[in-house]
Short mmCIF file of C-alpha atoms in Angstrom, two decimals:
data_model
loop_
_atom_site.label_atom_id
_atom_site.label_comp_id
_atom_site.label_asym_id
_atom_site.label_seq_id
_atom_site.Cartn_x
_atom_site.Cartn_y
_atom_site.Cartn_z
CA MET I 1 -75.58 -20.77 34.46
CA LYS I 2 -72.36 -22.17 33.14
CA ASP I 3 -69.61 -19.86 31.98
CA PRO I 4 -70.52 -18.93 28.38
CA TYR I 5 -66.92 -19.49 27.37
CA GLN I 6 -67.31 -23.10 28.47
CA ILE I 7 -70.21 -23.53 26.09
CA ILE I 8 -69.01 -21.63 23.04
CA LYS I 9 -65.43 -22.70 22.63
CA GLN I 10 -64.24 -21.00 19.46
CA PRO I 11 -65.44 -19.72 16.16
CA LEU I 12 -65.19 -22.27 13.38
CA ILE I 13 -63.34 -20.67 10.50
CA THR I 14 -63.31 -22.84 7.41
CA GLU I 15 -64.04 -22.42 3.77
CA LYS I 16 -67.59 -23.58 4.27
CA SER I 17 -68.24 -21.36 7.26
CA THR I 18 -66.88 -18.38 5.40
CA ILE I 19 -69.39 -18.99 2.64
CA LEU I 20 -72.18 -19.42 5.18
CA ARG I 21 -71.46 -16.02 6.65
CA GLU I 22 -72.85 -14.45 3.53
CA SER I 23 -76.27 -15.76 4.50
CA ASP I 24 -75.89 -14.49 8.10
CA LYS I 25 -74.93 -17.88 9.50
CA TYR I 26 -72.03 -18.17 11.95
CA ALA I 27 -70.48 -21.48 12.93
CA PHE I 28 -68.92 -22.31 16.31
CA VAL I 29 -67.34 -25.20 18.08
CA VAL I 30 -69.44 -25.76 21.20
CA ASP I 31 -69.45 -28.08 24.18
CA VAL I 32 -70.63 -31.55 23.22
CA LYS I 33 -73.17 -31.61 26.04
CA ALA I 34 -74.57 -28.11 25.40
CA GLY I 35 -78.16 -27.84 24.14
CA LYS I 36 -79.54 -25.25 21.74
CA VAL I 37 -81.11 -23.21 24.52
CA GLU I 38 -77.84 -23.03 26.42
CA ILE I 39 -75.96 -22.08 23.29
CA ARG I 40 -78.50 -19.35 22.48
CA LYS I 41 -78.09 -17.85 25.93
CA ALA I 42 -74.33 -18.03 25.84
CA ALA I 43 -74.16 -16.46 22.38
CA GLU I 44 -76.55 -13.66 23.42
CA GLU I 45 -74.34 -12.87 26.35
CA LEU I 46 -70.99 -13.14 24.60
CA PHE I 47 -71.79 -11.30 21.38
CA ASP I 48 -74.63 -9.06 22.54
CA LEU I 49 -77.15 -10.77 20.25
CA LYS I 50 -80.34 -10.46 22.33
CA GLY I 51 -83.31 -10.82 19.97
CA LYS I 52 -81.14 -11.15 16.92
CA ILE I 53 -80.80 -14.92 16.78
CA LEU I 54 -83.23 -16.50 14.36
CA LYS I 55 -82.32 -20.16 14.86
CA ILE I 56 -79.60 -22.51 15.91
CA ASN I 57 -78.71 -25.76 14.23
CA THR I 58 -76.42 -28.15 16.03
CA MET I 59 -74.74 -31.34 14.96
CA GLN I 60 -72.43 -33.82 16.55
CA ILE I 61 -69.28 -34.54 14.66
CA ARG I 62 -67.70 -37.91 15.28
CA GLY I 63 -63.94 -37.79 15.58
CA LYS I 64 -62.06 -39.57 12.86
CA SER I 65 -60.26 -42.82 13.53
CA LYS I 66 -56.60 -42.23 13.27
CA GLY I 67 -53.61 -44.47 13.23
CA GLN I 68 -52.72 -47.75 11.63
CA PHE I 69 -55.02 -50.73 11.54
CA LEU I 70 -53.07 -52.71 14.12
CA ARG I 71 -54.60 -54.20 17.20
CA HIS I 72 -53.51 -51.78 19.92
CA ARG I 73 -52.48 -48.77 17.94
CA ARG I 74 -55.87 -47.40 17.03
CA GLY I 75 -57.00 -43.97 18.33
CA ARG I 76 -59.68 -41.41 17.62
CA ARG I 77 -59.94 -37.70 17.47
CA PRO I 78 -62.37 -36.33 20.02
CA ASN I 79 -66.04 -35.98 19.11
CA TRP I 80 -67.28 -32.42 19.09
CA LYS I 81 -70.37 -30.40 18.48
CA LYS I 82 -70.88 -27.75 15.83
CA ALA I 83 -73.49 -25.04 16.18
CA VAL I 84 -74.60 -22.83 13.29
CA ILE I 85 -76.27 -19.68 14.53
CA THR I 86 -78.47 -17.83 12.05
CA VAL I 87 -78.84 -14.16 12.91
CA THR I 88 -81.11 -11.43 11.56
CA GLU I 89 -80.02 -9.84 8.36
CA GLY I 90 -77.28 -7.24 8.73
CA THR I 91 -76.09 -8.43 12.10
CA THR I 92 -72.40 -9.18 12.41
CA ILE I 93 -70.50 -11.01 15.06
CA GLN I 94 -67.35 -9.11 15.93
CA ILE I 95 -65.15 -12.09 16.57
CA PHE I 96 -65.29 -13.13 12.92
CA GLU I 97 -64.35 -9.76 11.55
CA GLY I 98 -60.83 -9.39 10.45
CA ILE I 99 -59.70 -12.92 11.04
CA MET X 1 -44.64 8.55 -8.75
CA LYS X 2 -43.48 11.97 -7.70
CA VAL X 3 -39.82 12.90 -7.36
CA GLU X 4 -38.27 15.99 -5.86
CA VAL X 5 -34.53 16.56 -6.12
CA GLU X 6 -32.54 18.64 -3.70
CA LYS X 7 -28.89 19.23 -4.35
CA LEU X 8 -26.58 18.80 -1.40
CA GLY X 9 -23.30 19.96 -2.81
CA ASN X 10 -21.92 19.13 -6.20
CA SER X 11 -22.01 15.40 -6.07
CA CYS X 12 -24.69 14.55 -3.57
CA VAL X 13 -28.46 14.75 -3.86
CA ARG X 14 -31.51 14.14 -1.74
CA LEU X 15 -34.42 12.57 -3.56
CA ARG X 16 -37.91 12.83 -2.14
CA ILE X 17 -39.92 10.06 -3.70
CA GLU X 18 -43.61 9.47 -3.31
CA ILE X 19 -45.21 6.34 -4.68
CA ALA X 20 -48.83 6.91 -5.71
CA VAL X 21 -51.81 5.30 -3.94
CA ASP X 22 -52.72 3.26 -7.00
CA GLU X 23 -49.31 1.69 -7.19
CA VAL X 24 -49.28 0.89 -3.49
CA ASN X 25 -52.70 -0.78 -3.66
CA GLU X 26 -51.86 -2.68 -6.77
CA GLU X 27 -48.66 -3.99 -5.26
CA LEU X 28 -50.35 -5.07 -2.03
CA GLU X 29 -53.12 -6.77 -3.96
CA ARG X 30 -50.62 -8.59 -6.11
CA ASN X 31 -48.72 -9.78 -3.06
CA TYR X 32 -51.85 -11.08 -1.37
CA LYS X 33 -52.72 -12.95 -4.52
CA ALA X 34 -49.28 -14.45 -4.73
CA LEU X 35 -49.41 -15.40 -1.08
CA ARG X 36 -52.81 -17.08 -1.44
CA THR X 37 -51.43 -19.85 -3.61
CA LYS X 38 -48.61 -20.49 -1.17
CA VAL X 39 -49.95 -20.54 2.36
CA SER X 40 -52.06 -23.27 3.87
CA VAL X 41 -54.46 -22.21 6.61
CA PRO X 42 -56.31 -24.94 8.50
CA GLY X 43 -59.91 -25.16 7.38
CA PHE X 44 -59.16 -23.99 3.85
CA ARG X 45 -57.91 -25.69 0.79
CA LYS X 46 -54.78 -24.22 -0.73
CA GLY X 47 -55.46 -21.14 -2.79
CA ARG X 48 -58.98 -20.74 -1.32
CA VAL X 49 -58.12 -18.58 1.67
CA PRO X 50 -60.19 -15.39 1.61
CA SER X 51 -58.37 -12.05 1.47
CA SER X 52 -59.77 -10.95 4.82
CA ILE X 53 -58.03 -13.79 6.57
CA LEU X 54 -54.79 -13.26 4.71
CA LYS X 55 -54.86 -9.60 5.58
CA ALA X 56 -55.45 -10.34 9.23
CA ARG X 57 -52.77 -12.97 9.53
CA PHE X 58 -50.02 -12.11 7.07
CA ALA X 59 -50.17 -8.33 6.92
CA GLU X 60 -46.64 -7.80 8.23
CA HIS X 61 -45.13 -10.19 5.77
CA VAL X 62 -47.03 -8.82 2.81
CA LYS X 63 -46.21 -5.24 3.68
CA ALA X 64 -42.53 -5.94 4.07
CA GLU X 65 -42.59 -7.70 0.73
CA ALA X 66 -44.42 -4.82 -0.91
CA ILE X 67 -41.84 -2.34 0.37
CA GLN X 68 -39.07 -4.52 -0.98
CA ASN X 69 -40.80 -4.59 -4.33
CA LEU X 70 -41.71 -0.94 -4.50
CA VAL X 71 -38.87 1.06 -3.04
CA PRO X 72 -35.78 -0.06 -5.02
CA PRO X 73 -37.44 0.20 -8.45
CA ALA X 74 -38.93 3.56 -7.55
CA TYR X 75 -35.50 4.79 -6.53
CA GLU X 76 -33.95 3.52 -9.72
CA GLN X 77 -36.66 5.02 -11.84
CA ALA X 78 -36.22 8.33 -10.08
CA LEU X 79 -32.51 8.28 -10.91
CA ILE X 80 -33.25 7.56 -14.55
CA SER X 81 -35.92 10.19 -14.91
CA GLU X 82 -33.70 12.78 -13.21
CA ARG X 83 -30.68 11.69 -15.29
CA LEU X 84 -28.57 11.00 -12.25
CA ILE X 85 -25.84 8.40 -12.09
CA PRO X 86 -25.44 6.99 -8.61
CA LEU X 87 -22.01 6.30 -7.18
CA GLY X 88 -22.88 4.77 -3.86
CA ASN X 89 -23.23 5.80 -0.26
CA LEU X 90 -26.98 5.38 -0.55
CA ASP X 91 -28.98 6.25 2.53
CA ILE X 92 -32.73 5.67 2.46
CA SER X 93 -34.81 7.13 5.24
CA PRO X 94 -36.78 5.81 6.89
CA PRO X 95 -34.84 2.57 6.47
CA MET X 96 -36.74 -0.06 4.53
CA HIS X 97 -37.42 -2.32 7.51
CA GLN X 98 -38.98 0.57 9.40
CA MET X 99 -41.06 1.92 6.55
CA GLU X 100 -44.81 1.91 6.97
CA ILE X 101 -47.02 1.01 4.09
CA LYS X 102 -50.80 1.26 4.25
CA GLU X 103 -53.57 0.57 1.83
CA ASN X 104 -55.01 3.68 0.20
CA GLN X 105 -52.05 5.79 1.26
CA PRO X 106 -49.09 6.91 -0.80
CA LEU X 107 -45.66 5.66 0.26
CA ALA X 108 -43.13 8.43 0.73
CA PHE X 109 -39.42 8.18 1.48
CA GLU X 110 -36.16 10.04 1.05
CA ALA X 111 -32.93 8.84 -0.46
CA VAL X 112 -29.59 10.58 -0.08
CA VAL X 113 -26.98 9.39 -2.51
CA ASP X 114 -23.68 10.39 -4.07
CA VAL X 115 -24.08 11.01 -7.77
CA LYS X 116 -21.78 11.70 -10.65
CA PRO X 117 -21.23 15.45 -10.74
CA ASP X 118 -21.68 17.60 -13.83
CA PHE X 119 -18.52 18.74 -15.48
CA VAL X 120 -17.54 20.64 -18.57
CA LEU X 121 -15.32 19.01 -21.14
CA PRO X 122 -12.59 21.19 -22.60
CA GLU X 123 -12.76 22.01 -26.30
CA TYR X 124 -10.99 19.30 -28.21
CA GLU X 125 -8.97 21.90 -30.09
CA GLU X 126 -7.49 23.08 -26.78
CA LEU X 127 -5.56 19.86 -26.55
CA GLU X 128 -2.11 20.22 -28.00
CA ILE X 129 -0.16 17.24 -29.14
CA ASP X 130 2.88 16.42 -31.18
CA LYS X 131 1.55 15.60 -34.61
CA SER X 132 4.79 15.27 -36.49
CA PRO X 133 4.68 12.43 -39.00
CA ALA X 134 6.69 9.28 -38.63
CA ASN X 135 10.10 9.78 -40.16
CA VAL X 136 12.67 7.03 -40.47
CA PRO X 137 16.02 8.10 -41.92
CA ARG X 138 17.92 5.84 -44.33
CA GLU X 139 20.69 5.41 -41.79
CA ASP X 140 18.36 3.63 -39.37
CA VAL X 141 17.35 1.17 -42.04
CA ASP X 142 20.98 0.59 -42.95
CA ALA X 143 21.90 0.01 -39.33
CA TYR X 144 19.09 -2.50 -39.01
CA ILE X 145 20.25 -4.37 -42.08
CA HIS X 146 23.78 -4.46 -40.77
CA ARG X 147 22.61 -6.03 -37.59
CA LEU X 148 20.71 -8.62 -39.64
CA GLN X 149 23.87 -9.24 -41.64
CA ALA X 150 25.91 -9.78 -38.49
CA GLN X 151 23.39 -12.29 -37.21
CA HIS X 152 23.81 -14.31 -40.39
CA ALA X 153 27.59 -14.22 -40.38
CA THR X 154 29.44 -17.51 -40.96
CA TYR X 155 32.79 -18.51 -39.52
CA THR X 156 35.47 -20.64 -41.17
CA PRO X 157 38.44 -22.05 -39.24
CA LEU X 158 41.80 -20.58 -40.23
CA GLU X 159 44.77 -22.79 -40.98
CA ILE X 160 47.21 -20.62 -39.09
CA ASP X 161 49.29 -21.33 -36.04
CA ARG X 162 49.30 -18.36 -33.70
CA LEU X 163 48.00 -17.34 -30.29
CA VAL X 164 44.54 -15.86 -29.87
CA GLN X 165 44.52 -12.10 -29.94
CA GLU X 166 41.95 -9.58 -28.95
CA GLY X 167 39.26 -9.09 -31.60
CA ASP X 168 39.70 -12.59 -33.02
CA ALA X 169 36.82 -14.87 -33.81
CA VAL X 170 37.20 -18.34 -32.29
CA ARG X 171 35.42 -21.69 -32.22
CA ILE X 172 35.28 -23.18 -28.71
CA ASP X 173 33.66 -25.77 -26.45
CA TRP X 174 32.94 -24.87 -22.89
CA GLU X 175 31.45 -26.39 -19.82
CA CYS X 176 30.60 -24.62 -16.61
CA PHE X 177 31.04 -25.95 -13.05
CA VAL X 178 29.84 -24.39 -9.83
CA ASP X 179 31.16 -25.91 -6.59
CA GLY X 180 32.72 -28.69 -8.65
CA LYS X 181 29.43 -29.77 -10.20
CA PRO X 182 28.32 -29.11 -13.77
CA ILE X 183 25.33 -26.79 -13.87
CA THR X 184 22.23 -27.59 -15.88
CA ASP X 185 22.38 -26.34 -19.43
CA GLY X 186 25.97 -25.39 -18.73
CA ARG X 187 27.85 -26.61 -21.81
CA ARG X 188 28.18 -25.64 -25.45
CA GLU X 189 30.08 -27.26 -28.31
CA ASP X 190 31.47 -25.72 -31.47
CA MET X 191 30.41 -22.25 -30.48
CA ASP X 192 31.50 -19.41 -32.75
CA VAL X 193 32.33 -16.26 -30.84
CA GLU X 194 33.75 -12.92 -31.78
CA LEU X 195 35.85 -11.62 -28.91
CA GLY X 196 35.33 -8.10 -27.61
CA LYS X 197 31.59 -8.06 -28.31
CA GLY X 198 30.57 -8.97 -24.79
CA THR X 199 29.07 -12.32 -25.76
CA LEU X 200 31.00 -14.19 -23.06
CA LEU X 201 31.84 -13.19 -19.52
CA PRO X 202 34.82 -10.79 -19.59
CA ALA X 203 36.89 -13.19 -17.44
CA ILE X 204 36.47 -15.94 -20.02
CA GLU X 205 37.30 -13.68 -22.92
CA SER X 206 40.52 -12.57 -21.30
CA GLY X 207 41.22 -16.21 -20.43
CA LEU X 208 40.98 -17.13 -24.09
CA ILE X 209 43.61 -14.61 -25.11
CA GLY X 210 46.92 -16.29 -25.66
CA MET X 211 45.49 -19.78 -26.20
CA ARG X 212 46.57 -22.02 -29.03
CA ALA X 213 44.36 -24.24 -31.18
CA ASN X 214 43.45 -27.60 -29.57
CA GLU X 215 44.46 -26.29 -26.16
CA THR X 216 42.23 -26.68 -23.09
CA ARG X 217 42.12 -24.30 -20.17
CA GLU X 218 40.32 -23.83 -16.90
CA VAL X 219 39.05 -20.31 -16.47
CA GLU X 220 37.62 -19.00 -13.24
CA ALA X 221 34.85 -16.43 -13.40
CA ASP X 222 32.24 -14.93 -11.11
CA PHE X 223 28.65 -14.64 -12.18
CA ASP X 224 27.11 -11.23 -12.06
CA LEU X 225 25.20 -10.39 -8.90
CA ASN X 226 22.17 -9.57 -11.03
CA HIS X 227 22.31 -12.74 -13.07
CA GLN X 228 18.89 -13.73 -14.37
CA ASN X 229 19.13 -17.12 -12.71
CA PRO X 230 19.07 -16.37 -8.96
CA GLU X 231 20.79 -19.67 -8.19
CA LEU X 232 23.84 -18.56 -10.12
CA ALA X 233 23.92 -14.89 -9.21
CA GLY X 234 27.18 -13.95 -7.55
CA LYS X 235 28.49 -17.55 -7.63
CA HIS X 236 32.07 -18.44 -8.37
CA ALA X 237 32.34 -20.75 -11.36
CA VAL X 238 34.99 -22.71 -13.21
CA PHE X 239 34.79 -22.95 -17.00
CA ASN X 240 36.48 -25.72 -18.93
CA VAL X 241 37.27 -24.12 -22.25
CA ALA X 242 38.62 -25.95 -25.29
CA LEU X 243 39.78 -23.93 -28.28
CA HIS X 244 39.25 -25.61 -31.66
CA ALA X 245 40.46 -22.93 -33.99
CA ILE X 246 40.80 -19.29 -34.70
CA THR X 247 38.14 -18.50 -37.27
CA GLU X 248 37.39 -15.87 -39.80
CA LYS X 249 34.12 -14.09 -39.86
CA HIS X 250 32.34 -13.82 -43.21
CA LEU X 251 29.49 -11.37 -43.56
CA PRO X 252 26.99 -12.45 -46.21
CA PRO X 253 26.87 -10.00 -49.10
CA LEU X 254 23.80 -7.78 -49.14
CA ASP X 255 22.27 -9.04 -52.35
CA ASP X 256 19.20 -10.84 -53.65
CA GLU X 257 20.61 -14.12 -52.35
CA PHE X 258 20.67 -12.74 -48.81
CA ALA X 259 17.09 -11.53 -49.23
CA LYS X 260 15.98 -14.94 -50.48
CA ASP X 261 17.40 -16.61 -47.39
CA LEU X 262 15.12 -14.38 -45.37
CA GLU X 263 12.19 -15.30 -47.61
CA TYR X 264 12.01 -12.11 -49.61
CA GLU X 265 12.12 -11.99 -53.40
CA ASN X 266 14.98 -9.60 -53.82
CA TYR X 267 17.10 -7.16 -51.90
CA ASP X 268 14.94 -4.13 -52.73
CA GLN X 269 11.92 -5.86 -51.36
CA LEU X 270 13.74 -6.72 -48.15
CA TYR X 271 14.91 -3.16 -47.80
CA GLY X 272 11.38 -1.84 -48.35
CA ALA X 273 9.89 -4.30 -45.89
CA ILE X 274 12.35 -3.28 -43.20
CA TRP X 275 11.70 0.38 -43.84
CA ASN X 276 7.98 -0.22 -43.62
CA ASN X 277 8.33 -2.10 -40.37
CA LEU X 278 10.40 0.62 -38.83
CA VAL X 279 7.90 3.26 -39.92
CA GLU X 280 5.03 1.23 -38.46
CA GLU X 281 6.94 0.82 -35.25
CA GLN X 282 7.55 4.52 -35.00
CA LYS X 283 3.94 5.29 -35.83
CA ALA X 284 2.79 3.02 -33.04
CA MET X 285 5.20 4.75 -30.69
CA LEU X 286 3.99 8.17 -31.74
CA TYR X 287 0.40 7.09 -31.30
CA GLN X 288 1.18 5.84 -27.84
CA ARG X 289 2.79 9.15 -26.96
CA GLN X 290 -0.12 11.09 -28.39
CA ARG X 291 -2.50 9.05 -26.31
CA GLU X 292 -0.56 9.88 -23.19
CA GLU X 293 -0.46 13.56 -24.06
CA VAL X 294 -4.17 13.72 -24.78
CA LEU X 295 -5.07 11.91 -21.59
CA GLN X 296 -2.77 14.00 -19.46
CA GLN X 297 -4.16 17.25 -20.83
CA LEU X 298 -7.76 16.12 -20.62
CA ILE X 299 -7.33 15.28 -16.98
CA GLU X 300 -5.60 18.56 -16.28
CA LYS X 301 -8.15 20.66 -18.10
CA THR X 302 -11.28 19.09 -16.71
CA GLU X 303 -12.43 20.18 -13.30
CA ILE X 304 -14.27 17.40 -11.54
CA GLU X 305 -15.05 17.16 -7.90
CA ILE X 306 -14.89 13.48 -7.11
CA PRO X 307 -16.88 12.42 -4.08
CA GLY X 308 -14.67 11.05 -1.32
CA SER X 309 -16.85 8.01 -0.91
CA ILE X 310 -15.92 6.40 -4.20
CA VAL X 311 -12.27 7.18 -3.79
CA ASP X 312 -12.39 5.55 -0.38
CA GLN X 313 -14.22 2.59 -1.79
CA HIS X 314 -11.66 2.15 -4.53
CA VAL X 315 -8.75 2.46 -2.13
CA GLN X 316 -10.26 -0.01 0.29
CA GLN X 317 -10.94 -2.51 -2.40
CA THR X 318 -7.45 -2.30 -3.80
CA VAL X 319 -5.88 -2.62 -0.36
CA GLN X 320 -7.99 -5.70 0.22
CA ASN X 321 -6.96 -7.15 -3.11
CA VAL X 322 -3.31 -6.58 -2.28
CA GLN X 323 -3.72 -8.22 1.11
CA GLN X 324 -5.44 -11.20 -0.41
CA GLN X 325 -2.75 -11.55 -3.01
CA LEU X 326 -0.09 -11.45 -0.32
CA ARG X 327 -1.86 -14.08 1.72
CA ARG X 328 -2.13 -16.29 -1.32
CA ASP X 329 1.59 -15.92 -1.95
CA ARG X 330 2.35 -16.35 1.75
CA GLN X 331 4.34 -13.16 1.88
CA THR X 332 4.49 -10.36 4.39
CA PRO X 333 4.12 -6.81 3.02
CA GLU X 334 7.80 -6.19 3.75
CA GLN X 335 8.88 -9.13 1.62
CA ALA X 336 6.86 -7.90 -1.31
CA GLY X 337 8.23 -4.40 -0.87
CA ILE X 338 4.86 -2.83 -0.12
CA ASP X 339 4.48 -0.22 2.55
CA MET X 340 1.00 -0.80 3.95
CA GLU X 341 1.06 2.60 5.67
CA LYS X 342 1.76 4.54 2.53
CA LEU X 343 -0.28 2.44 0.15
CA PRO X 344 -3.64 4.19 0.69
CA THR X 345 -2.20 7.62 -0.03
CA GLU X 346 -0.56 6.39 -3.20
CA LEU X 347 -3.72 4.68 -4.30
CA ARG X 348 -5.81 7.74 -3.63
CA GLU X 349 -4.23 9.74 -6.43
CA ASP X 350 -4.48 6.80 -8.73
CA ALA X 351 -8.13 6.36 -7.96
CA ILE X 352 -8.87 10.01 -8.64
CA ARG X 353 -7.04 9.86 -11.95
CA GLN X 354 -8.73 6.69 -13.06
CA THR X 355 -12.17 7.88 -12.10
CA LYS X 356 -11.61 11.13 -13.89
CA GLN X 357 -10.47 9.34 -17.01
CA SER X 358 -13.37 6.97 -17.09
CA TRP X 359 -15.90 9.76 -16.55
CA ILE X 360 -14.35 11.98 -19.15
CA PHE X 361 -14.34 9.15 -21.65
CA ASP X 362 -17.91 8.16 -20.87
CA SER X 363 -18.97 11.70 -21.36
CA ILE X 364 -17.10 12.06 -24.68
CA ALA X 365 -18.53 8.78 -25.93
CA ASP X 366 -21.95 10.03 -25.03
CA ARG X 367 -21.54 13.40 -26.68
CA GLU X 368 -19.84 12.19 -29.84
CA ARG X 369 -21.91 9.02 -30.09
CA ILE X 370 -18.80 6.87 -30.13
CA ARG X 371 -19.90 3.30 -29.75
CA VAL X 372 -18.57 -0.14 -30.44
CA THR X 373 -21.10 -2.27 -32.22
CA ASP X 374 -21.38 -5.99 -31.75
CA ASP X 375 -20.02 -6.51 -35.25
CA GLU X 376 -16.91 -4.48 -34.55
CA LEU X 377 -16.43 -6.35 -31.31
CA ASP X 378 -16.77 -9.60 -33.18
CA ILE X 379 -14.19 -8.67 -35.77
CA GLU X 380 -11.72 -7.59 -33.11
CA ILE X 381 -12.18 -10.77 -31.14
CA ARG X 382 -11.61 -12.83 -34.26
CA LEU X 383 -8.45 -10.87 -34.98
CA ILE X 384 -7.02 -11.45 -31.54
CA ALA X 385 -8.05 -15.09 -31.53
CA GLU X 386 -6.20 -15.49 -34.80
CA GLN X 387 -3.09 -13.84 -33.39
CA GLN X 388 -3.16 -16.22 -30.45
CA ASN X 389 -3.96 -19.21 -32.63
CA ARG X 390 -7.22 -19.89 -30.89
CA ASP X 391 -10.69 -20.67 -32.06
CA ALA X 392 -12.61 -17.39 -32.32
CA GLN X 393 -15.85 -18.90 -31.05
CA LYS X 394 -14.19 -20.45 -28.04
CA TYR X 395 -12.32 -17.27 -27.28
CA ALA X 396 -15.53 -15.24 -27.40
CA SER X 397 -17.37 -17.57 -25.07
CA LEU X 398 -14.39 -17.58 -22.73
CA LEU X 399 -14.50 -13.81 -22.58
CA LYS X 400 -18.21 -13.92 -21.99
CA ALA X 401 -17.85 -16.47 -19.23
CA ASN X 402 -15.30 -14.31 -17.44
CA ASN X 403 -17.44 -11.22 -17.88
CA ARG X 404 -14.60 -9.73 -19.83
CA LEU X 405 -16.59 -8.94 -22.95
CA GLU X 406 -17.73 -5.54 -21.73
CA GLU X 407 -14.25 -4.75 -20.52
CA PHE X 408 -13.06 -5.58 -24.00
CA ARG X 409 -15.69 -3.37 -25.53
CA THR X 410 -14.61 -0.49 -23.33
CA THR X 411 -11.03 -0.90 -24.40
CA LEU X 412 -12.08 -0.72 -28.02
CA ARG X 413 -14.27 2.28 -27.34
CA ASP X 414 -11.42 4.06 -25.57
CA ASP X 415 -9.20 3.41 -28.53
CA LYS X 416 -11.80 4.96 -30.81
CA ILE X 417 -12.05 7.95 -28.52
CA TYR X 418 -8.28 8.39 -28.49
CA ARG X 419 -8.23 8.38 -32.28
CA PHE X 420 -11.04 10.87 -32.39
CA LEU X 421 -9.32 13.15 -29.90
CA ILE X 422 -5.98 12.94 -31.64
CA GLN X 423 -7.64 13.85 -34.89
CA ARG X 424 -9.39 16.85 -33.36
CA ALA X 425 -6.52 18.07 -31.20
CA SER X 426 -4.34 20.83 -32.54
CA ALA X 427 -0.73 20.23 -33.44
CA LYS X 428 1.90 21.41 -31.03
CA ARG X 429 4.36 23.62 -32.79
CA SER X 430 7.31 21.37 -33.21
CA LEU X 431 10.58 22.59 -31.75
CA ILE X 432 12.64 20.29 -33.88
CA ILE X 433 13.11 21.72 -37.33
CA SER X 434 13.47 18.88 -39.70
#
């Protein structure tokens, strides 16, 4: 199995994700190629969540086009994948606490 | 807030201050709130950052801020509630940048500071001053009038042909040359002089003796070494003197006519006015002397231990001021006649005296409720503005701009205190029997 740190890259801390935490949902930035099964395994290992994960939703986020609208000056931000892990009620993920 | 005071000597205290949990929490909360509207954290809109994130990321900053906001006011409040007046040399431990502040815990610190010591004012009646009334004898008034009379004397040329003698009055022209060149402002025409009164340089006066009308002479004279114009002091000069005539001095008669010339209605009024002036002058002088006596005795009779720190501070500041002044004038201390070695010792006594005076006066003002109201200040400012021919409003705003208004108020207050003290002091038994 791949290194779990290669799959789950970092917690996603935004206004929206902070609100989601109230309904036991935690958002992460994950590897674009990772599937839900891989993410579940990696999360179980990293945060000791065996049997506590209810479901995982993933979505691909397309990077924004950046730069001026000139012929050769156009770039993009990288595409990435977001995973929202829903855990059983009352479970916390340490990494989010106190950040 | 809890305060404990421990006295360390007469003019130094240690304050143990504890800021209550509620206050600490409230302050921290307020700071987080204030911070929320300011910081931008990626992923959050401005002002929407949750407290947990702020606390995790900006704790150090917020805590330092909270200490800054809590400690100085707490210290000041402690001084007020304990009725202490700080003089300086403040030492807070632990120092503010090392202080630890935590939620749900009181914040405790110690402050050691020099304060104004307690002292006992002497009874006002213990002060003894000369309270003799102003007394101007008739002779003084007469002498004054005679001087006035002499100033208004007129001179008429005499139609006699003789040589000038000592004690004569003469009408002359003169012009003064130094090194062969006429000096500025160095000539007079048709000047009436009475010889032997010291109006002219002695060499010129003696040169005039033996001259005849319409005669011209060159007189050599040396200027005094202390002459007010430093360019002339000690210089050798040649005076071209021309004698027009020997004159006769006429004193104006002391009558109503004389009084009218001086813009009084009649002679009696003039006499009365002069007498009044002289009495006022003497009163002012007496008052000045009484003030000095009162101050001197107050300082002698009040025991105050003045903390060294403020004396040092004062001395240092004055020395600095002197040095700055010298630099501005581009002078060395020797040129200005200041001994930099001795200066601090001289200033020390001065500082002690001044501090004593200001404390004693503050304390009297406090005890006797002597105050200068804004109205009184206003009236006084108007009076002075009038004397100086200035607009009262402008003068007041000028004072305000220079921060001199309070200084002015203190001067007025001190004057009130002096009057109060002089009134309460007992009269010294006069040695002069009048």
